[in-house]
Coordinates of C-alpha atoms in Angstrom, one line a residue:
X126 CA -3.9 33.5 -14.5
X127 CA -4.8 32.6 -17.9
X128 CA -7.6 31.7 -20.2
X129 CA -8.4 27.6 -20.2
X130 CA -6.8 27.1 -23.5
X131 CA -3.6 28.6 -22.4
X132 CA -3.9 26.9 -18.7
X133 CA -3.4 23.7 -20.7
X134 CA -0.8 25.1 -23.1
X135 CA 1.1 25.9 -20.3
X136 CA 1.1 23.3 -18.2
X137 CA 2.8 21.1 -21.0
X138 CA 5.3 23.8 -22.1
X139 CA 6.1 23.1 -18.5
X140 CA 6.8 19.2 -19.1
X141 CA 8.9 20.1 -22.1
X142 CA 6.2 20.1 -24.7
X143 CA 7.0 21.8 -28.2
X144 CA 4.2 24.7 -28.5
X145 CA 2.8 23.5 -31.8
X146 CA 2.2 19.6 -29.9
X147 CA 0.8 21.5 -27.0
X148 CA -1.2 23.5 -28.9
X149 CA -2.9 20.6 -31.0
X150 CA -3.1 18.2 -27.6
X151 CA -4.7 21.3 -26.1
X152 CA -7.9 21.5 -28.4
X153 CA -8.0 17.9 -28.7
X154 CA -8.7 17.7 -25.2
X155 CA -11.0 20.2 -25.0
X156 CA -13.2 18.3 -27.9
X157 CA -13.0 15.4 -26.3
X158 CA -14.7 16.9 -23.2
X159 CA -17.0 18.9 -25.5
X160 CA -15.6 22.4 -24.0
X161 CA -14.1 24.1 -27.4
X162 CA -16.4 27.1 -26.0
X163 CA -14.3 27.7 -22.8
X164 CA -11.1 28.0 -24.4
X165 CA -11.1 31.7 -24.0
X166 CA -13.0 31.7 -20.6
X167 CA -10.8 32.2 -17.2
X168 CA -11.6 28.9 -15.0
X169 CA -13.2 31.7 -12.4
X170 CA -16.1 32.2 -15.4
X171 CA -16.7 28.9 -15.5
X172 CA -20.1 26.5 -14.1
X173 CA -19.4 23.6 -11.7
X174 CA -20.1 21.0 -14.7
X175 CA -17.4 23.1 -17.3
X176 CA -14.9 23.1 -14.5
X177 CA -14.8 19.2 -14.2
X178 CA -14.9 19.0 -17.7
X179 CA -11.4 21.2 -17.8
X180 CA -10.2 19.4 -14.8
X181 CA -10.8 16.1 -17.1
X182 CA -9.1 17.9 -20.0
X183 CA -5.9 18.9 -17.8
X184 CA -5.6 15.3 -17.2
X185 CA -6.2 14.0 -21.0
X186 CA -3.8 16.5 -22.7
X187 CA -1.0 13.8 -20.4
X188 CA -2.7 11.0 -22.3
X189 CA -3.2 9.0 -19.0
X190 CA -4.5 4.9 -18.4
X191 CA -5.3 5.9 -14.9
X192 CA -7.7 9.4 -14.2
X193 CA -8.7 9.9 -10.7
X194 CA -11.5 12.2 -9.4
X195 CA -12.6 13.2 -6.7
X196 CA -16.6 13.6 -6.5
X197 CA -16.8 14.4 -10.2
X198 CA -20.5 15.2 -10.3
X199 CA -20.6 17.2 -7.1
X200 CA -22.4 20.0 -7.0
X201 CA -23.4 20.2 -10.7
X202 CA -27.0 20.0 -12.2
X203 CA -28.5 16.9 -13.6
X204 CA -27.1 18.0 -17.3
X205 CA -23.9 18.4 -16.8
X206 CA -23.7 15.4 -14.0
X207 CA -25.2 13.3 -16.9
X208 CA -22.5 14.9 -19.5
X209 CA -19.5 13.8 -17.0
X210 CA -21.0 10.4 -16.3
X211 CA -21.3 9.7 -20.3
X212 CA -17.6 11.1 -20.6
X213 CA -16.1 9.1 -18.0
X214 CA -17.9 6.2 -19.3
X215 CA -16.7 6.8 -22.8
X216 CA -12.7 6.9 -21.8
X217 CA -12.9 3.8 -19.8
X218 CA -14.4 2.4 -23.2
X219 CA -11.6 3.8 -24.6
X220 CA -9.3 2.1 -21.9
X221 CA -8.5 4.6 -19.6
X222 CA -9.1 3.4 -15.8
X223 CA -11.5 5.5 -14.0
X224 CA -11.1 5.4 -10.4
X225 CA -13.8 8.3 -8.7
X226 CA -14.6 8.8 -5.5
X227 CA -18.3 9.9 -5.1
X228 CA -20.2 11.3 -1.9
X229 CA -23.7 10.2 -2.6
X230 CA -25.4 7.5 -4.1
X231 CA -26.2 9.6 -7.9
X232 CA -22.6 9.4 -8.2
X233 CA -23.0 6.2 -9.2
X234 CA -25.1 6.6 -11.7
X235 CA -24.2 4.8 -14.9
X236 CA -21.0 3.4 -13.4
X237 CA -20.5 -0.5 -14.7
X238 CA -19.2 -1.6 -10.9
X239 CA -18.5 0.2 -7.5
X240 CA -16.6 -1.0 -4.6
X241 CA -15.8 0.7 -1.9
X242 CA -13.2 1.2 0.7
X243 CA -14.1 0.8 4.2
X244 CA -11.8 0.5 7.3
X245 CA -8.9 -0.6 5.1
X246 CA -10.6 -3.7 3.2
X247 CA -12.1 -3.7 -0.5
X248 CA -15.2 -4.2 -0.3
X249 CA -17.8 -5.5 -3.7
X250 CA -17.1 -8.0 -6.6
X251 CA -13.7 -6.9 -7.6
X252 CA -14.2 -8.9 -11.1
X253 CA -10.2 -9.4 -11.7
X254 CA -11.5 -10.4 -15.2
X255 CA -11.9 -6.7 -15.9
X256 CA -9.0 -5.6 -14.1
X257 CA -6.3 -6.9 -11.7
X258 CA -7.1 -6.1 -7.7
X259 CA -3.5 -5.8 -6.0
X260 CA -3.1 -5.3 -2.1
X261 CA -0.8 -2.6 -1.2
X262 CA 1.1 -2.7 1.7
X263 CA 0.7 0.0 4.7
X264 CA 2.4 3.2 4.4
X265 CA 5.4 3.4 6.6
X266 CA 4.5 5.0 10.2
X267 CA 0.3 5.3 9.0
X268 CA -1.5 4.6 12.6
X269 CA -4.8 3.2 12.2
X270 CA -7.5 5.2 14.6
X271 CA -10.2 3.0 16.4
X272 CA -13.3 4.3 15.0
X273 CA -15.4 6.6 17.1
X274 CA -19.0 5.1 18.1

């Protein structure tokens, strides 16, 4: 176990990352989740809204188009739910495809569309516009289960 800033050092020293490029990507990502302050913190030290925050920063130091997360304002208090929302918001201005999967309606909050996935079919406006819809195929051998009443 490490420190957060050395967590995402690492991890790209793993990929094959020169330090100095990790280094840099490392604090960039951190400023752009507004988390410079945790650097030196261990992830054990840090609130439910911080540790998203990192979680979002492991993911940006990869510079990805596509971030999943899985109910990213779970269990946090109004502040930080409203500071991931905002940041979330911001990358897909930025271009960066947010697909989140929420528990309860406040999830929602602030998000420009939802659909939602219900016994296999998409369900909501899927505005292609904004960004294409493909159907994937079945996964080889998945058995559907009849749902229970």
């Amino acid at each position: 176990r490490a420190p957060v800033l050395d967590e995402l050092i690492a991890a790209q020293l793993a990929q094959g990352c020169r330090p100095a490029g990790a280094r840099e990507r490392a604090w960039a990502a951190l400023e752009r989740v507004d988390a410079r302050p945790c650097a030196e913190l261990w992830s054990h030290e840090l609130d439910a809204g911080d540790a998203m925050c990192i979680s979002i920063a492991r993911a940006l130091v990869r510079e990805p188009s596509l971030l999943l997360v899985d109910e990213p304002t779970t269990n946090v208090n109004l502040r930080s739910r409203d500071r991931i929302v905002s940041l979330l918001h911001s990358l897909a201005q930025e271009g960066v495809a947010i697909l989140a999967s929420v528990g309860g309606g406040t999830g929602l909050f602030g998000a420009d569309r939802a659909l939602s996935i219900s016994e296999g079919a998409l369900h909501g406006h899927a505005a292609p516009e904004l960004a294409e819809v493909m159907e994937l195929p079945a996964a080889p051998g998945l058995v559907t289960l009849p749902r229970s009443s």
